[in-house]
PDB file of C-alpha atoms in Angstrom:
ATOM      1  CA  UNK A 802      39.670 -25.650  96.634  1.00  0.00           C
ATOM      2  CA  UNK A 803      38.254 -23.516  93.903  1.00  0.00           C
ATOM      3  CA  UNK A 804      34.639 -24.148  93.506  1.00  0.00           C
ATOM      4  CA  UNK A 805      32.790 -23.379  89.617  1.00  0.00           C
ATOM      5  CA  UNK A 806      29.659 -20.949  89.753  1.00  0.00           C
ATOM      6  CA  UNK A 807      27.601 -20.771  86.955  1.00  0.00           C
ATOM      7  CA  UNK A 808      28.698 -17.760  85.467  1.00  0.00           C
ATOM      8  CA  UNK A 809      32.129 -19.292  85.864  1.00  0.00           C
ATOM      9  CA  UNK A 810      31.395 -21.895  83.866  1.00  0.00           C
ATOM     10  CA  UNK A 811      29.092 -20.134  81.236  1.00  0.00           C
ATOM     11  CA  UNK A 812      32.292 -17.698  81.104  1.00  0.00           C
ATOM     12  CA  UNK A 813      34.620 -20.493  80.369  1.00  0.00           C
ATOM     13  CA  UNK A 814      32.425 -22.196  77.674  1.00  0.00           C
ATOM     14  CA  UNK A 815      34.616 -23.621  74.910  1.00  0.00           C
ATOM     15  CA  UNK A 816      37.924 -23.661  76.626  1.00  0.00           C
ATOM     16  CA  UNK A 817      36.046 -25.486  79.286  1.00  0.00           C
ATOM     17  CA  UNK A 818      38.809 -28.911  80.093  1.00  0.00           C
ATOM     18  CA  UNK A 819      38.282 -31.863  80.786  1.00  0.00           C
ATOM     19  CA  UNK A 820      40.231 -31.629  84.169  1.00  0.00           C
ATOM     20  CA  UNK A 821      37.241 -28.819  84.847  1.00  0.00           C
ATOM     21  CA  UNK A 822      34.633 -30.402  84.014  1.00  0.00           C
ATOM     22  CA  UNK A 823      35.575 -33.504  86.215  1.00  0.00           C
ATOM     23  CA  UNK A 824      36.096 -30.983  89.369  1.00  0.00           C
ATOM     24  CA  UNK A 825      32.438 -29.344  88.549  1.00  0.00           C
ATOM     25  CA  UNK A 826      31.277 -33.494  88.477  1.00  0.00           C
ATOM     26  CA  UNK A 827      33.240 -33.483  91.800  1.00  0.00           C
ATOM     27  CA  UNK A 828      32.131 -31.021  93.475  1.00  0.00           C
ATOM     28  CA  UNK A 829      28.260 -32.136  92.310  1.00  0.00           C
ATOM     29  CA  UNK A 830      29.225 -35.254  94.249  1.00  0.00           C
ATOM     30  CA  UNK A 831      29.816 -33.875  96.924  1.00  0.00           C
ATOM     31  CA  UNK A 832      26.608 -31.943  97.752  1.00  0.00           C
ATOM     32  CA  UNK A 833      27.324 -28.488  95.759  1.00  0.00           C
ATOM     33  CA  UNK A 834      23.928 -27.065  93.944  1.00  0.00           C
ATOM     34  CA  UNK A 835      25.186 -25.021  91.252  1.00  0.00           C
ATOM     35  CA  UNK A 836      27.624 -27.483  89.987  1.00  0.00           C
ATOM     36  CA  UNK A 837      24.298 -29.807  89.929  1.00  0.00           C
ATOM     37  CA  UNK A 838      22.782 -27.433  87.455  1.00  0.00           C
ATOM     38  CA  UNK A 839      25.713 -28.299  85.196  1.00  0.00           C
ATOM     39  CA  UNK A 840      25.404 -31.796  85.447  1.00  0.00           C
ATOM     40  CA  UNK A 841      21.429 -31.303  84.632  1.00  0.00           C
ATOM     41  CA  UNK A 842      22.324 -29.905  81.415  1.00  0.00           C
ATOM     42  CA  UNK A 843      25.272 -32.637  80.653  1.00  0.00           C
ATOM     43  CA  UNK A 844      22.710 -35.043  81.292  1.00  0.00           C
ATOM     44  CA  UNK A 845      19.752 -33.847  79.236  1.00  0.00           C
ATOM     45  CA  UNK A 846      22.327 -33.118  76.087  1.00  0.00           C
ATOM     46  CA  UNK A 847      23.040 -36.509  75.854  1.00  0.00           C
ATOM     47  CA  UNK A 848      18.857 -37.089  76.287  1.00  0.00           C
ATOM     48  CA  UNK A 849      20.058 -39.355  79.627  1.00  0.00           C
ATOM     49  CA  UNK A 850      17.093 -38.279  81.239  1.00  0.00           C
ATOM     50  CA  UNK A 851      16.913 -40.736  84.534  1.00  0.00           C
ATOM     51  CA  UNK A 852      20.362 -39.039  85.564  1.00  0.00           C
ATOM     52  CA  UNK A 853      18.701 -35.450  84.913  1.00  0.00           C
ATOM     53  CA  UNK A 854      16.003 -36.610  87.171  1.00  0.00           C
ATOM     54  CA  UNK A 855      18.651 -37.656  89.617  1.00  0.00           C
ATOM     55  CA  UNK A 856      20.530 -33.987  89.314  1.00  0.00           C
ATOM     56  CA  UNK A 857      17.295 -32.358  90.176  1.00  0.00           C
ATOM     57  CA  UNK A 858      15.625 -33.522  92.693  1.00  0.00           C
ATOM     58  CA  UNK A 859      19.049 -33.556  94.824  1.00  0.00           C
ATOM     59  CA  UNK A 860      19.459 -29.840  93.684  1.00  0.00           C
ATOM     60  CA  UNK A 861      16.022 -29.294  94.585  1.00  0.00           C
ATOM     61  CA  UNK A 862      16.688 -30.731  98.467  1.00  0.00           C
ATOM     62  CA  UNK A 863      20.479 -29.422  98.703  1.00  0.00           C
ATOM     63  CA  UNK A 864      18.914 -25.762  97.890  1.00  0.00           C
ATOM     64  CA  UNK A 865      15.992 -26.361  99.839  1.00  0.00           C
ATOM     65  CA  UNK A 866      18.459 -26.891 102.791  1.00  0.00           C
ATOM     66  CA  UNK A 867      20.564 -24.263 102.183  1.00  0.00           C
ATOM     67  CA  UNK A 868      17.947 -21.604 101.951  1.00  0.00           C
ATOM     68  CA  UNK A 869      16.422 -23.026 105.659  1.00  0.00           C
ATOM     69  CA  UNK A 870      20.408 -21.649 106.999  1.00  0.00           C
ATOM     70  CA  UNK A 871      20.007 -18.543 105.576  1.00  0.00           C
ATOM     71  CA  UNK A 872      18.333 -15.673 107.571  1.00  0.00           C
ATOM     72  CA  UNK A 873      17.209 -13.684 103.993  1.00  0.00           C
ATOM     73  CA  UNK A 874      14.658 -15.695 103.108  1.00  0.00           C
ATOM     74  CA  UNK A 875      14.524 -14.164  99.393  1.00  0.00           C
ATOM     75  CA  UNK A 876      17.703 -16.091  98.736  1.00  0.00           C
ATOM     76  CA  UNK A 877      15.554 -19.184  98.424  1.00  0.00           C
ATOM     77  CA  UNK A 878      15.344 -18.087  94.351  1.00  0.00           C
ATOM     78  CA  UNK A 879      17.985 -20.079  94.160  1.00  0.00           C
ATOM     79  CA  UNK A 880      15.544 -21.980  92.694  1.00  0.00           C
ATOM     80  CA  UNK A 881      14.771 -19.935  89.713  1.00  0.00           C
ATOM     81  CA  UNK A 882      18.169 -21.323  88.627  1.00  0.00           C
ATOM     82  CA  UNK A 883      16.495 -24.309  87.602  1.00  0.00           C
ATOM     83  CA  UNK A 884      13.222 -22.800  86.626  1.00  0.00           C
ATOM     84  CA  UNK A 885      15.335 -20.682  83.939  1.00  0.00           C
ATOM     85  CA  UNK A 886      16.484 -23.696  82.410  1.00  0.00           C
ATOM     86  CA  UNK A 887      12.830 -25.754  82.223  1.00  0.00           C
ATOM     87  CA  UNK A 888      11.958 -22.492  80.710  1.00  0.00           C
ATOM     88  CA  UNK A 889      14.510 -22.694  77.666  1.00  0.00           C
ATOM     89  CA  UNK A 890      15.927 -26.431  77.608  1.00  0.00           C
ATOM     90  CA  UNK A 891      12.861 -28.565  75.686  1.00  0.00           C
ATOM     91  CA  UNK A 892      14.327 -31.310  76.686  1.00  0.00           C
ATOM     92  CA  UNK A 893      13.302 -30.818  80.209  1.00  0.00           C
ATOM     93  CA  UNK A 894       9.756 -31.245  78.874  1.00  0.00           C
ATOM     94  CA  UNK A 895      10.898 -35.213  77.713  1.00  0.00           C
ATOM     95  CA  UNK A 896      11.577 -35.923  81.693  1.00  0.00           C
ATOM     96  CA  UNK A 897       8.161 -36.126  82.229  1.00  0.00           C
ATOM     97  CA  UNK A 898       7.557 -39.443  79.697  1.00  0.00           C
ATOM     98  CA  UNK A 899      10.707 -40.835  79.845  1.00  0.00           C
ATOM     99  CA  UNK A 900      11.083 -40.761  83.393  1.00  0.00           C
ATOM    100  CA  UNK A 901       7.478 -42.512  84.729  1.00  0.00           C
ATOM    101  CA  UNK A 902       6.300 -41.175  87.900  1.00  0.00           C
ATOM    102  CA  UNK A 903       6.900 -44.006  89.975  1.00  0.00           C
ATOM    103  CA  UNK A 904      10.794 -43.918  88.886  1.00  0.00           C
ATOM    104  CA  UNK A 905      10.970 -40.466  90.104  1.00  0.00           C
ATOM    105  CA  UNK A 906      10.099 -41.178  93.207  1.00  0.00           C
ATOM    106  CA  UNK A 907      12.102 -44.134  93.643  1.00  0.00           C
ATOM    107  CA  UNK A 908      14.815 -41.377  92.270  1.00  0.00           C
ATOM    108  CA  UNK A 909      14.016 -38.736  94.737  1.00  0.00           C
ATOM    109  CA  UNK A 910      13.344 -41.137  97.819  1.00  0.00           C
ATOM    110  CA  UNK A 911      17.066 -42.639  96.781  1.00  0.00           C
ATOM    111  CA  UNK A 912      18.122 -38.810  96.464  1.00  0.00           C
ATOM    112  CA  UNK A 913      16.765 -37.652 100.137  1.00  0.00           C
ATOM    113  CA  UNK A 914      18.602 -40.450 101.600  1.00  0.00           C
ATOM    114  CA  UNK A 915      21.822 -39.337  99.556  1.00  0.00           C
ATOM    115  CA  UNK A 916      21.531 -36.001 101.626  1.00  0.00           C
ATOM    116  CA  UNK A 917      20.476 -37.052 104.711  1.00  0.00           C
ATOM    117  CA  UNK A 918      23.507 -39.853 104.424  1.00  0.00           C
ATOM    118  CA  UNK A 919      25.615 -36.694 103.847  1.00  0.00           C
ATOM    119  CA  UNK A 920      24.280 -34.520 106.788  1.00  0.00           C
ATOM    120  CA  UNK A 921      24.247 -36.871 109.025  1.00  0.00           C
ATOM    121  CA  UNK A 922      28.412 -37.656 108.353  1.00  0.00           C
ATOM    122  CA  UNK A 923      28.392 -33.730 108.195  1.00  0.00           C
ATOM    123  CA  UNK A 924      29.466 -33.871 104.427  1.00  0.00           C
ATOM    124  CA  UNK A 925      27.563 -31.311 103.572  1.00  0.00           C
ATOM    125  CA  UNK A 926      28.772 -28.345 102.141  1.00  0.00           C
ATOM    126  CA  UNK A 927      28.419 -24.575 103.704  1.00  0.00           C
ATOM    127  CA  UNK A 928      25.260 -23.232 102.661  1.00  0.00           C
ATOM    128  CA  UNK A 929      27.163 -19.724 101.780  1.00  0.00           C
ATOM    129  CA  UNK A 930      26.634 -19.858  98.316  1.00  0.00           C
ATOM    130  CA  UNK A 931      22.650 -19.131  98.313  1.00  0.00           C
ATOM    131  CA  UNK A 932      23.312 -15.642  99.554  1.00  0.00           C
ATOM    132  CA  UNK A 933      24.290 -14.431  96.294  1.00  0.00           C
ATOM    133  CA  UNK A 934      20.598 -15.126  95.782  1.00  0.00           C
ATOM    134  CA  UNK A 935      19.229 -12.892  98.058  1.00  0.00           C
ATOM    135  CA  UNK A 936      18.054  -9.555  98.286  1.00  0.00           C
ATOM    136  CA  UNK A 937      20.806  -8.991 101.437  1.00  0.00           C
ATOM    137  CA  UNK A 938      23.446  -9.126  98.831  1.00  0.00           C
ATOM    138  CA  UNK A 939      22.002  -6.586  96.567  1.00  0.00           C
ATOM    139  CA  UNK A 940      21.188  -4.185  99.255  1.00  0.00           C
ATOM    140  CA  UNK A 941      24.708  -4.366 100.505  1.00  0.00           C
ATOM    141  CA  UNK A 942      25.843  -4.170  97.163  1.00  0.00           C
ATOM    142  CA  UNK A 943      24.107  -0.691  96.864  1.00  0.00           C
ATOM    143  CA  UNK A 944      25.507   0.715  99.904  1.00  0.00           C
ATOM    144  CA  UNK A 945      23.316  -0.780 102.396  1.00  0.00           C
ATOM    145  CA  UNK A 946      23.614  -2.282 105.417  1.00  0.00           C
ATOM    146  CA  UNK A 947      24.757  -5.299 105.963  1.00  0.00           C
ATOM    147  CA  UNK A 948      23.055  -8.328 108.126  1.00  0.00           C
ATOM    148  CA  UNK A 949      23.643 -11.278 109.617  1.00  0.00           C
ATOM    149  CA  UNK A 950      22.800 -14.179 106.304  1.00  0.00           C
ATOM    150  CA  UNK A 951      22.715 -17.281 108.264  1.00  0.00           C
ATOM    151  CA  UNK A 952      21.393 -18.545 111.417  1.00  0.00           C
ATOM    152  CA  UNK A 953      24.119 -19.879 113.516  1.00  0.00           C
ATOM    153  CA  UNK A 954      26.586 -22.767 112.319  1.00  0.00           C
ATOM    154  CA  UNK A 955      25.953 -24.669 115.033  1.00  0.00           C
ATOM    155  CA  UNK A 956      21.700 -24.631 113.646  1.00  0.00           C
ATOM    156  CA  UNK A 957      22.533 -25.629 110.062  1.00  0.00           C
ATOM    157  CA  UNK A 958      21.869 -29.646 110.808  1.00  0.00           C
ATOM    158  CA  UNK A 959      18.931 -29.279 112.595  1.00  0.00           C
ATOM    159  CA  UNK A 960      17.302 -27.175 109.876  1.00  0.00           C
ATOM    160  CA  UNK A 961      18.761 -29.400 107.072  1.00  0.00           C
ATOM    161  CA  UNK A 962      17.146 -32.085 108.878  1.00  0.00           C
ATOM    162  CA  UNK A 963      13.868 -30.770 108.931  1.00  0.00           C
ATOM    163  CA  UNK A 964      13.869 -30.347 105.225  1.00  0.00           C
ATOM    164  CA  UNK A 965      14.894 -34.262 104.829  1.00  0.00           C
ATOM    165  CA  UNK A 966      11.809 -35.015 107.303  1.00  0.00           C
ATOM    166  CA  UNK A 967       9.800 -32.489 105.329  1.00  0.00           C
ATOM    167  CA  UNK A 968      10.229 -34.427 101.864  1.00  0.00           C
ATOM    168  CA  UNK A 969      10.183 -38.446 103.732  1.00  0.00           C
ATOM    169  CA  UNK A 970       6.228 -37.309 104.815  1.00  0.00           C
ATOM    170  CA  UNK A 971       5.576 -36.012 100.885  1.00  0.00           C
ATOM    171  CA  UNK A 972       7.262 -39.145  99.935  1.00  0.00           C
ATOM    172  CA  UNK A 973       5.310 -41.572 102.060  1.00  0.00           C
ATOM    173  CA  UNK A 974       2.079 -39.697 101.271  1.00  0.00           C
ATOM    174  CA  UNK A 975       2.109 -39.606  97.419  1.00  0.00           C
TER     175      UNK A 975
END
């Protein structure tokens, strides 16, 4: 199944179908980050902020979890991803009053128990796509050696877990 990175998508801009568009909603569905930063900016265009809110804060778990698998810590700027676009969308800035505080919370409690619904049916994705993140990738890239990027398969729900645990104690204590 072909998955849609960013630059795929930024690449395929106008000519972008319909057909594609509903596999990068797809694939957002089922627990993929970077199609989630699509769906961010879908959602703010047409100003429908409370799904934005949504899109985030499950990107910001799903990468969360994925950079606890990976053994290159620096990969964790997967992150930046959506910094980039607070940065230079303006809309992002309307979250913040048309989305109340209490709402998102209620929208990231509902979120962490999307995930943790998912991990615990193992639905979740392979975390192999926050390498390209990383500074492993770049030093292999330029010749250098290459090392192991994830912590063993067999780890990947236990340390997914702890990230769901992490964000029910923030949760419970804001």
């Amino acid at each position: 199944m072909k998955k849609f990175t960013i630059a795929s998508l930024l690449i395929l801009g106008a000519s972008f179908s319909l057909n594609a568009m509903d596999k990068v909603e797809k694939d957002a569905e089922m627990g993929h980050p970077e199609p989630m930063l699509f769906m961010i900016d879908q959602s703010l265009e047409k100003n429908d902020f409370m799904e934005a809110a949504k899109w985030i804060a499950r990107f910001k778990i799903r990468v969360r979890q994925d950079a606890a698998c990976c053994t290159d810590k620096s990969a964790a700027a997967a992150m930046d991803a959506l910094t980039f676009r607070q940065m230079t969308n303006p809309k992002f800035a309307r979250i913040a009053t048309a989305v109340p505080e209490k709402t998102f919370k209620k929208i990231f409690t509902d979120e962490v128990e999307w995930v943790e619904e998912k991990l615990q049916k193992d639905q979740l994705p392979s975390p192999e796509w926050i390498a390209e993140y990383g500074m492993s990738t770049f030093i292999v890239a330029l010749g250098g050696p290459a090392s192991a990027l994830f912590i063993p398969q067999s780890q990947w729900k236990k340390e997914r877990m702890k990230i769901i645990i992490e964000y029910k104690k923030a949760l419970n204590n804001s």
